[in-house]
Amino acid sequence: MKKADTLFKNAIVLTMNKAMEQFEHGALVVSGDSIVAVGSEAEILAHYEAENVIDCGGKVLMPGLVNAHTHVPMTLLRGLADDLRLDVWLMGYMMPVEREFVTPEFVRLGTKLACAELIRSGVTSFADMYYFENDIAEVTAEAGMRALCGQSVMKFPTPDAASYEDALDYTRKFIERWKDHDLIVPAIAPHAPYTCTPEIIKACADLAVEYDVPIHIHLAETKFEVESMREAEGIPVIPYVKKHGLFKAKVLAAHCVYIDTGEIRTLADVNAGVAHNPSSNMKLASGVAPVQQMVDAGVKIGIGTDGPASNNDLDMFEEVRLAAFIAKGFSGDPTAVPAATALQMATRLGAEALHMGTLTGSLEPDKRADLILVDIDKPHNAPRFRRDPNNTYVQLVYAAKATDVTDVMINGKFVMRENALLTLDEKALMAEAQEYAEKIDAFLLEREQSILSKLVALGGSIEEESFEVQTKIKITDPVDFESALVATSTQGLEIVHKRHYREYDVYFSFDDPTQGRLRYREDEFVAENGDITGVRARLTLIGEANKEEFEKDVVLSRSRYLAPASNSLRFYREYFKPKGEQKIEKDRLRWLVKFQGTEFYINFDQFDKPDLGNFVEIKTRTWSRSDAKRKAEMASELLVALNLGNEENITEDYIEII
Amino acid sequence: MKKADTLFKNAIVLTMNKAMEQFEHGALVVSGDSIVAVGSEAEILAHYEAENVIDCGGKVLMPGLVNAHTHVPMTLLRGLADDLRLDVWLMGYMMPVEREFVTPEFVRLGTKLACAELIRSGVTSFADMYYFENDIAEVTAEAGMRALCGQSVMKFPTPDAASYEDALDYTRKFIERWKDHDLIVPAIAPHAPYTCTPEIIKACADLAVEYDVPIHIHLAETKFEVESMREAEGIPVIPYVKKHGLFKAKVLAAHCVYIDTGEIRTLADVNAGVAHNPSSNMKLASGVAPVQQMVDAGVKIGIGTDGPASNNDLDMFEEVRLAAFIAKGFSGDPTAVPAATALQMATRLGAEALHMGTLTGSLEPDKRADLILVDIDKPHNAPRFRRDPNNTYVQLVYAAKATDVTDVMINGKFVMRENALLTLDEKALMAEAQEYAEKIDAFLLEREQSILSKLVALGGSIEEESFEVQTKIKITDPVDFESALVATSTQGLEIVHKRHYREYDVYFSFDDPTQGRLRYREDEFVAENGDITGVRARLTLIGEANKEEFEKDVVLSRSRYLAPASNSLRFYREYFKPKGEQKIEKDRLRWLVKFQGTEFYINFDQFDKPDLGNFVEIKTRTWSRSDAKRKAEMASELLVALNLGNEENITEDYIEII
């Protein structure tokens, strides 16, 4: 008899090895961190004895699940903001909150909470990508879990690196520290082609080759990403990263939703792993990856939950089922991604996708003892058919729940035994997490009370001069205003420059009028010959005004914040949630003039929508109240000089008179 | 102070009423079978006292979920056969097993097991459709659950009715018995337009109107159904059933996957309820119903699991999440079916879809006390944001699990308390269910060992004469065989009739050669002018032959079973799972002749695929061995009479020489 540490008996053993061997009355032997033998109970008991013999009571004994793509610390952002468009979710909520809250302490807590959830749901290995990955690795190892930890690198400043050079330095040290660890596989995570320059991709690939560690990256997640790539580079995403040398390294590519047959072949040829993320791809409406085609082409494809902020959990049982469901529902083929295939993706194929196939993913001698017990004797999973080997896979994929997992062993050590976590105090973790949630809620509530804070949260804005002198005259007779202006230029008025715009404005108004109005303006620059030579989009948050009326004009004292509008009107509408919305379209001739040595803007505005008619407007801004008064008097004189001194003037903003 | 039976306090109360009121520190009062009051804890405690005060410990208190479409007894068929095409699954597995096993005892056990699972997962009401619905209703009422029980009516014989008239008689008695019950709403379930005649639809609608009970029906589930309807009737499914008077009754329509904008409007106008079944529609690859459009049009739309044989569970938490997911994933719009909408569908809107909106579906005074407690203090659901009312819906829809339900009250009575079922013995039920599973496995194993049993299981076949005389001569010179034959008809040969076919054969072979070969043959009938005047498809299971060679021919003794092939070749391929497959296409002129008073078939076969050339074949069949020998001798003479007596003859089947 051979001696071993632990012997599991009386189990339905699913090895998930290449031959998909099952042992209806099976047993398995562990010594140290590894599996020594697996087979029928009779066979195993005839050859092995162990100090610790575990009667599995007819439960399923199978490899622990592999979560092939996630961002574990984001447990702390679970349920923060949902049912939003990707850009609103990401730029409106995730990024501002991450900028404010993500620290080593944050990622440690989020990772521990994630480990508790992952272990409870039968996951023994995961592939992560986030910031402060060194802390994530430490906490994961303490929890006794196996992980590929991908340190993020991108072109923007991140919570853990002011530049990508800093991120690469951090990553090198991170790899040095973890490269020989039992549980942690350090990896480099250039976030995505659209957040990295070609130089970053190349540098990451070189570093990965230097240390023989994997690359973890997002590829071809959305249609928009692929269309943008095609537009900018003339090729889709996979050839683009190939061109920049990514596949010299061992790559784990998350998503691959929008890839064609040629790209699938490339992924197979370069031995890349793929992580399919069904919940995330559904919830963010990204689409469905061609999973069956990738399986058929021999691509090593696993299943991931993605981060718990876009899922909103880390439940791999759900992901496996969903992978099987949506492959059928989208293709119209009910035989696509059958149960056995889905479960292979969550075990052996997933481990191969992480380039950890020799370590984990199946119950085979010499692999590490990463295994789980699943109780299938539950009302939601009864009765049990056993006519066909697929019956067991079907039970696990279509009816079993994460909560049916009772025991989890990783690297030969139990981390959950009879539903009790052995390495983590989940009650304490939940309490700490709640403190974060309350801080984040308070941060967002404060921000959401203020349109300005929401504007600033998008990435900053510039405050403009707070005093504004303005007046306007409605021009009823069709008149060649420009000739009149040029004629006036003999009377102490000098034209500095002239511009011609088409201006498309949308004004958002809010429940609380003290928030002011937010203007989204697109300016088209019109050349002398009528061509559009450029376009600019800007947001201006215009505060409520204090008015001081003068004879022919008004001095407004109000706050003005200006920000470039790099997102779409639709984005801002969903992000700012205005109560009301008004559109103004006009043609503007604008002159910067010097009148008696002082600068003024003179606008000649012809309205299309609404049809207000034509106006001459005089405007100037200053930081100084006394300067504003002086300019208000001069503006009256300027009207006289323009022969408009006797016309009725209007001191309201256009938005107030429509 | 008002007195009441039970007071729930310290709960996050989600009323799911029209105003979607929530009480963060909420309470609810029950007296008898009904809700008396709901509101903030302070408010409720100021006005009510109860014998039984339940501290909910900060759990979510919400309406019990409504499973809007299922077939509860099919728990006993859960995991029986999966990842198959709808027709193979239905006609190859479900229907044969149902024909063999479905009895009152079967449905009672299956229903009890389902009730255990439904209660555990927070469902308080469900809409059923099956056979022996009276037994289902009895068992459901005993378990303390609320249900709409739809007795099936269809044009075929069913396990509980030899004809649809019998089914209607049964249904009338069933309604009479249950029409005033506290928990059971009897309903009529004409299965689907394609399984009912227009007379059945009309009769069911009339009966429903007579008793004011709902109709439960499958409508527009698959593309094939809608296309067939358009082809046969020129209109899609909703107008078709409207034309036949269905909507005079209160209708609950399951699926509605393939409906257009006009049909959505019709469903809203006629106040029909719809049951959306996301898992089933995915797993069977039916497609995705236009849920957001139905919600927008004001259709009362609920969520169902469908039967546990096509899901494979009754987990409404999963269904709600999936409804929210696939609406986004398929439309590309991440704001479609947000969490609050999905949860409304599973509660108030679902109850309205069942025409039970006054009874259940929300926590409002005077509605029945159908409610659940959900523990959201779990690692997979931490932390909790509460900035926005949607945060709570999001937690329940995207992260909560069915197993988080701890307590269930239906009609004022607890059926689960602190995770313990009070009305059902689930261990005993699982053991009984297992006995059924083993019987069904044995039945199918026996059947699957025999191609013949599988053929018979599809609906019967005819055994043909077991002795066959055959010989064939290869005609190498192009020859006008027909003229030769007609010329011969002076020498004691009389032509009885002539046929002309194009024959397309596919031969399936199996691992076990003693199973014989299965031939799928399509015959096109060719008229004198070359037109195709008809098509026929048949299956022939041809057993292994004992051969007895004669001078110029052979007597084969073998079994032959003939069955009409009403399904597609693809169906048979997936159902019979042949090891090999061979195709033969030929043109056949076939004469029935009398030669010296005995009937023979003479075939002139010209092969297209494979290119074998041309053959004259003589064939006849008989039940008698001695008759066969006699005919073998005559066949040799016939060859001589046809001037083919000196040619080399072939005694093999075509399939053996290709």
PDB file of N, CA and C in Angstrom, chain A residues 462-514:
ATOM      1  N   ILE A 462     -12.449  74.533 -16.761  1.00  0.00           N
ATOM      2  CA  ILE A 462     -11.761  75.806 -16.475  1.00  0.00           C
ATOM      3  C   ILE A 462     -12.808  76.830 -16.062  1.00  0.00           C
ATOM      4  N   GLU A 463     -12.528  77.526 -14.999  1.00  0.00           N
ATOM      5  CA  GLU A 463     -13.443  78.590 -14.610  1.00  0.00           C
ATOM      6  C   GLU A 463     -13.133  79.820 -15.441  1.00  0.00           C
ATOM      7  N   GLU A 464     -14.177  80.498 -15.937  1.00  0.00           N
ATOM      8  CA  GLU A 464     -13.988  81.696 -16.766  1.00  0.00           C
ATOM      9  C   GLU A 464     -14.343  82.956 -15.982  1.00  0.00           C
ATOM     10  N   GLU A 465     -14.050  84.057 -16.583  1.00  0.00           N
ATOM     11  CA  GLU A 465     -14.308  85.347 -15.934  1.00  0.00           C
ATOM     12  C   GLU A 465     -15.755  85.425 -15.470  1.00  0.00           C
ATOM     13  N   SER A 466     -15.960  86.012 -14.263  1.00  0.00           N
ATOM     14  CA  SER A 466     -17.284  85.913 -13.672  1.00  0.00           C
ATOM     15  C   SER A 466     -18.169  87.123 -13.956  1.00  0.00           C
ATOM     16  N   PHE A 467     -17.621  88.178 -14.571  1.00  0.00           N
ATOM     17  CA  PHE A 467     -18.474  89.314 -14.935  1.00  0.00           C
ATOM     18  C   PHE A 467     -18.598  89.381 -16.445  1.00  0.00           C
ATOM     19  N   GLU A 468     -19.830  89.604 -16.848  1.00  0.00           N
ATOM     20  CA  GLU A 468     -20.083  89.584 -18.285  1.00  0.00           C
ATOM     21  C   GLU A 468     -20.959  90.786 -18.603  1.00  0.00           C
ATOM     22  N   VAL A 469     -20.521  91.556 -19.586  1.00  0.00           N
ATOM     23  CA  VAL A 469     -21.331  92.680 -20.059  1.00  0.00           C
ATOM     24  C   VAL A 469     -21.983  92.235 -21.347  1.00  0.00           C
ATOM     25  N   GLN A 470     -23.297  92.377 -21.435  1.00  0.00           N
ATOM     26  CA  GLN A 470     -23.904  91.988 -22.705  1.00  0.00           C
ATOM     27  C   GLN A 470     -25.138  92.810 -22.998  1.00  0.00           C
ATOM     28  N   THR A 471     -25.344  92.985 -24.298  1.00  0.00           N
ATOM     29  CA  THR A 471     -26.583  93.601 -24.759  1.00  0.00           C
ATOM     30  C   THR A 471     -26.824  93.127 -26.178  1.00  0.00           C
ATOM     31  N   LYS A 472     -28.073  93.152 -26.592  1.00  0.00           N
ATOM     32  CA  LYS A 472     -28.337  92.766 -27.982  1.00  0.00           C
ATOM     33  C   LYS A 472     -29.474  93.592 -28.543  1.00  0.00           C
ATOM     34  N   ILE A 473     -29.442  93.747 -29.844  1.00  0.00           N
ATOM     35  CA  ILE A 473     -30.449  94.517 -30.580  1.00  0.00           C
ATOM     36  C   ILE A 473     -31.014  93.601 -31.653  1.00  0.00           C
ATOM     37  N   LYS A 474     -32.336  93.535 -31.727  1.00  0.00           N
ATOM     38  CA  LYS A 474     -32.930  92.743 -32.789  1.00  0.00           C
ATOM     39  C   LYS A 474     -32.915  93.553 -34.077  1.00  0.00           C
ATOM     40  N   ILE A 475     -32.422  92.981 -35.136  1.00  0.00           N
ATOM     41  CA  ILE A 475     -32.336  93.661 -36.427  1.00  0.00           C
ATOM     42  C   ILE A 475     -33.524  93.191 -37.250  1.00  0.00           C
ATOM     43  N   THR A 476     -34.505  94.070 -37.413  1.00  0.00           N
ATOM     44  CA  THR A 476     -35.729  93.633 -38.100  1.00  0.00           C
ATOM     45  C   THR A 476     -35.590  93.749 -39.604  1.00  0.00           C
ATOM     46  N   ASP A 477     -34.988  94.872 -40.074  1.00  0.00           N
ATOM     47  CA  ASP A 477     -34.807  94.999 -41.534  1.00  0.00           C
ATOM     48  C   ASP A 477     -33.612  94.164 -41.959  1.00  0.00           C
ATOM     49  N   PRO A 478     -33.770  93.467 -43.058  1.00  0.00           N
ATOM     50  CA  PRO A 478     -32.586  92.781 -43.578  1.00  0.00           C
ATOM     51  C   PRO A 478     -31.531  93.849 -43.859  1.00  0.00           C
ATOM     52  N   VAL A 479     -30.376  93.695 -43.337  1.00  0.00           N
ATOM     53  CA  VAL A 479     -29.375  94.746 -43.441  1.00  0.00           C
ATOM     54  C   VAL A 479     -28.010  94.100 -43.603  1.00  0.00           C
ATOM     55  N   ASP A 480     -27.164  94.757 -44.306  1.00  0.00           N
ATOM     56  CA  ASP A 480     -25.802  94.245 -44.418  1.00  0.00           C
ATOM     57  C   ASP A 480     -25.024  94.772 -43.232  1.00  0.00           C
ATOM     58  N   PHE A 481     -25.110  94.036 -42.112  1.00  0.00           N
ATOM     59  CA  PHE A 481     -24.491  94.514 -40.885  1.00  0.00           C
ATOM     60  C   PHE A 481     -22.971  94.649 -41.029  1.00  0.00           C
ATOM     61  N   GLU A 482     -22.408  93.730 -41.770  1.00  0.00           N
ATOM     62  CA  GLU A 482     -20.944  93.741 -41.886  1.00  0.00           C
ATOM     63  C   GLU A 482     -20.450  95.050 -42.515  1.00  0.00           C
ATOM     64  N   SER A 483     -21.149  95.499 -43.578  1.00  0.00           N
ATOM     65  CA  SER A 483     -20.742  96.752 -44.227  1.00  0.00           C
ATOM     66  C   SER A 483     -20.851  97.910 -43.250  1.00  0.00           C
ATOM     67  N   ALA A 484     -21.947  97.883 -42.460  1.00  0.00           N
ATOM     68  CA  ALA A 484     -22.147  98.942 -41.467  1.00  0.00           C
ATOM     69  C   ALA A 484     -20.991  98.956 -40.480  1.00  0.00           C
ATOM     70  N   LEU A 485     -20.593  97.762 -40.072  1.00  0.00           N
ATOM     71  CA  LEU A 485     -19.520  97.646 -39.093  1.00  0.00           C
ATOM     72  C   LEU A 485     -18.202  98.161 -39.671  1.00  0.00           C
ATOM     73  N   VAL A 486     -17.933  97.709 -40.879  1.00  0.00           N
ATOM     74  CA  VAL A 486     -16.680  98.121 -41.513  1.00  0.00           C
ATOM     75  C   VAL A 486     -16.663  99.636 -41.690  1.00  0.00           C
ATOM     76  N   ALA A 487     -17.820 100.195 -42.050  1.00  0.00           N
ATOM     77  CA  ALA A 487     -17.922 101.645 -42.217  1.00  0.00           C
ATOM     78  C   ALA A 487     -17.620 102.364 -40.904  1.00  0.00           C
ATOM     79  N   THR A 488     -18.104 101.771 -39.793  1.00  0.00           N
ATOM     80  CA  THR A 488     -17.908 102.374 -38.466  1.00  0.00           C
ATOM     81  C   THR A 488     -16.440 102.396 -38.057  1.00  0.00           C
ATOM     82  N   SER A 489     -15.656 101.545 -38.711  1.00  0.00           N
ATOM     83  CA  SER A 489     -14.297 101.356 -38.205  1.00  0.00           C
ATOM     84  C   SER A 489     -13.443 102.618 -38.367  1.00  0.00           C
ATOM     85  N   THR A 490     -14.012 103.627 -38.969  1.00  0.00           N
ATOM     86  CA  THR A 490     -13.322 104.927 -38.999  1.00  0.00           C
ATOM     87  C   THR A 490     -13.475 105.645 -37.670  1.00  0.00           C
ATOM     88  N   GLN A 491     -14.569 105.302 -36.903  1.00  0.00           N
ATOM     89  CA  GLN A 491     -14.901 106.062 -35.694  1.00  0.00           C
ATOM     90  C   GLN A 491     -14.302 105.432 -34.430  1.00  0.00           C
ATOM     91  N   GLY A 492     -12.998 105.220 -34.424  1.00  0.00           N
ATOM     92  CA  GLY A 492     -12.348 104.722 -33.200  1.00  0.00           C
ATOM     93  C   GLY A 492     -12.564 103.248 -32.950  1.00  0.00           C
ATOM     94  N   LEU A 493     -13.056 102.513 -33.968  1.00  0.00           N
ATOM     95  CA  LEU A 493     -13.289 101.074 -33.815  1.00  0.00           C
ATOM     96  C   LEU A 493     -12.360 100.316 -34.745  1.00  0.00           C
ATOM     97  N   GLU A 494     -11.613  99.409 -34.151  1.00  0.00           N
ATOM     98  CA  GLU A 494     -10.644  98.664 -34.954  1.00  0.00           C
ATOM     99  C   GLU A 494     -11.024  97.178 -34.934  1.00  0.00           C
ATOM    100  N   ILE A 495     -11.127  96.576 -36.123  1.00  0.00           N
ATOM    101  CA  ILE A 495     -11.460  95.138 -36.173  1.00  0.00           C
ATOM    102  C   ILE A 495     -10.174  94.321 -36.024  1.00  0.00           C
ATOM    103  N   VAL A 496     -10.102  93.523 -34.959  1.00  0.00           N
ATOM    104  CA  VAL A 496      -8.897  92.713 -34.707  1.00  0.00           C
ATOM    105  C   VAL A 496      -8.953  91.428 -35.544  1.00  0.00           C
ATOM    106  N   HIS A 497     -10.061  90.707 -35.408  1.00  0.00           N
ATOM    107  CA  HIS A 497     -10.254  89.565 -36.323  1.00  0.00           C
ATOM    108  C   HIS A 497     -11.735  89.251 -36.463  1.00  0.00           C
ATOM    109  N   LYS A 498     -12.021  88.412 -37.436  1.00  0.00           N
ATOM    110  CA  LYS A 498     -13.396  88.026 -37.709  1.00  0.00           C
ATOM    111  C   LYS A 498     -13.446  86.501 -37.764  1.00  0.00           C
ATOM    112  N   ARG A 499     -14.534  85.952 -37.206  1.00  0.00           N
ATOM    113  CA  ARG A 499     -14.751  84.503 -37.292  1.00  0.00           C
ATOM    114  C   ARG A 499     -16.166  84.255 -37.780  1.00  0.00           C
ATOM    115  N   HIS A 500     -16.369  83.087 -38.361  1.00  0.00           N
ATOM    116  CA  HIS A 500     -17.717  82.707 -38.820  1.00  0.00           C
ATOM    117  C   HIS A 500     -17.987  81.287 -38.315  1.00  0.00           C
ATOM    118  N   TYR A 501     -19.052  81.142 -37.548  1.00  0.00           N
ATOM    119  CA  TYR A 501     -19.409  79.824 -36.995  1.00  0.00           C
ATOM    120  C   TYR A 501     -20.837  79.454 -37.362  1.00  0.00           C
ATOM    121  N   ARG A 502     -21.073  78.105 -37.391  1.00  0.00           N
ATOM    122  CA  ARG A 502     -22.454  77.597 -37.246  1.00  0.00           C
ATOM    123  C   ARG A 502     -22.482  77.011 -35.832  1.00  0.00           C
ATOM    124  N   GLU A 503     -23.403  77.455 -35.022  1.00  0.00           N
ATOM    125  CA  GLU A 503     -23.416  77.028 -33.620  1.00  0.00           C
ATOM    126  C   GLU A 503     -24.663  76.207 -33.310  1.00  0.00           C
ATOM    127  N   TYR A 504     -24.430  75.039 -32.799  1.00  0.00           N
ATOM    128  CA  TYR A 504     -25.520  74.121 -32.422  1.00  0.00           C
ATOM    129  C   TYR A 504     -25.473  73.969 -30.910  1.00  0.00           C
ATOM    130  N   ASP A 505     -26.427  74.550 -30.225  1.00  0.00           N
ATOM    131  CA  ASP A 505     -26.414  74.533 -28.761  1.00  0.00           C
ATOM    132  C   ASP A 505     -27.545  73.673 -28.227  1.00  0.00           C
ATOM    133  N   VAL A 506     -27.260  72.912 -27.181  1.00  0.00           N
ATOM    134  CA  VAL A 506     -28.320  72.266 -26.410  1.00  0.00           C
ATOM    135  C   VAL A 506     -28.133  72.701 -24.964  1.00  0.00           C
ATOM    136  N   TYR A 507     -29.189  73.279 -24.393  1.00  0.00           N
ATOM    137  CA  TYR A 507     -29.145  73.723 -22.997  1.00  0.00           C
ATOM    138  C   TYR A 507     -29.863  72.703 -22.128  1.00  0.00           C
ATOM    139  N   PHE A 508     -29.158  72.178 -21.131  1.00  0.00           N
ATOM    140  CA  PHE A 508     -29.796  71.313 -20.128  1.00  0.00           C
ATOM    141  C   PHE A 508     -30.222  72.178 -18.953  1.00  0.00           C
ATOM    142  N   SER A 509     -31.434  71.971 -18.471  1.00  0.00           N
ATOM    143  CA  SER A 509     -31.849  72.632 -17.229  1.00  0.00           C
ATOM    144  C   SER A 509     -32.133  71.556 -16.189  1.00  0.00           C
ATOM    145  N   PHE A 510     -32.091  71.947 -14.935  1.00  0.00           N
ATOM    146  CA  PHE A 510     -32.152  70.969 -13.843  1.00  0.00           C
ATOM    147  C   PHE A 510     -33.256  71.327 -12.861  1.00  0.00           C
ATOM    148  N   ASP A 511     -33.641  70.319 -12.082  1.00  0.00           N
ATOM    149  CA  ASP A 511     -34.696  70.515 -11.090  1.00  0.00           C
ATOM    150  C   ASP A 511     -34.386  71.713 -10.193  1.00  0.00           C
ATOM    151  N   ASP A 512     -33.136  71.772  -9.775  1.00  0.00           N
ATOM    152  CA  ASP A 512     -32.715  72.838  -8.891  1.00  0.00           C
ATOM    153  C   ASP A 512     -32.140  73.963  -9.742  1.00  0.00           C
ATOM    154  N   PRO A 513     -32.878  75.099  -9.889  1.00  0.00           N
ATOM    155  CA  PRO A 513     -32.402  76.141 -10.818  1.00  0.00           C
ATOM    156  C   PRO A 513     -31.093  76.783 -10.357  1.00  0.00           C
ATOM    157  N   THR A 514     -30.753  76.649  -9.075  1.00  0.00           N
ATOM    158  CA  THR A 514     -29.478  77.235  -8.631  1.00  0.00           C
ATOM    159  C   THR A 514     -28.279  76.503  -9.225  1.00  0.00           C
TER     160      THR A 514
END
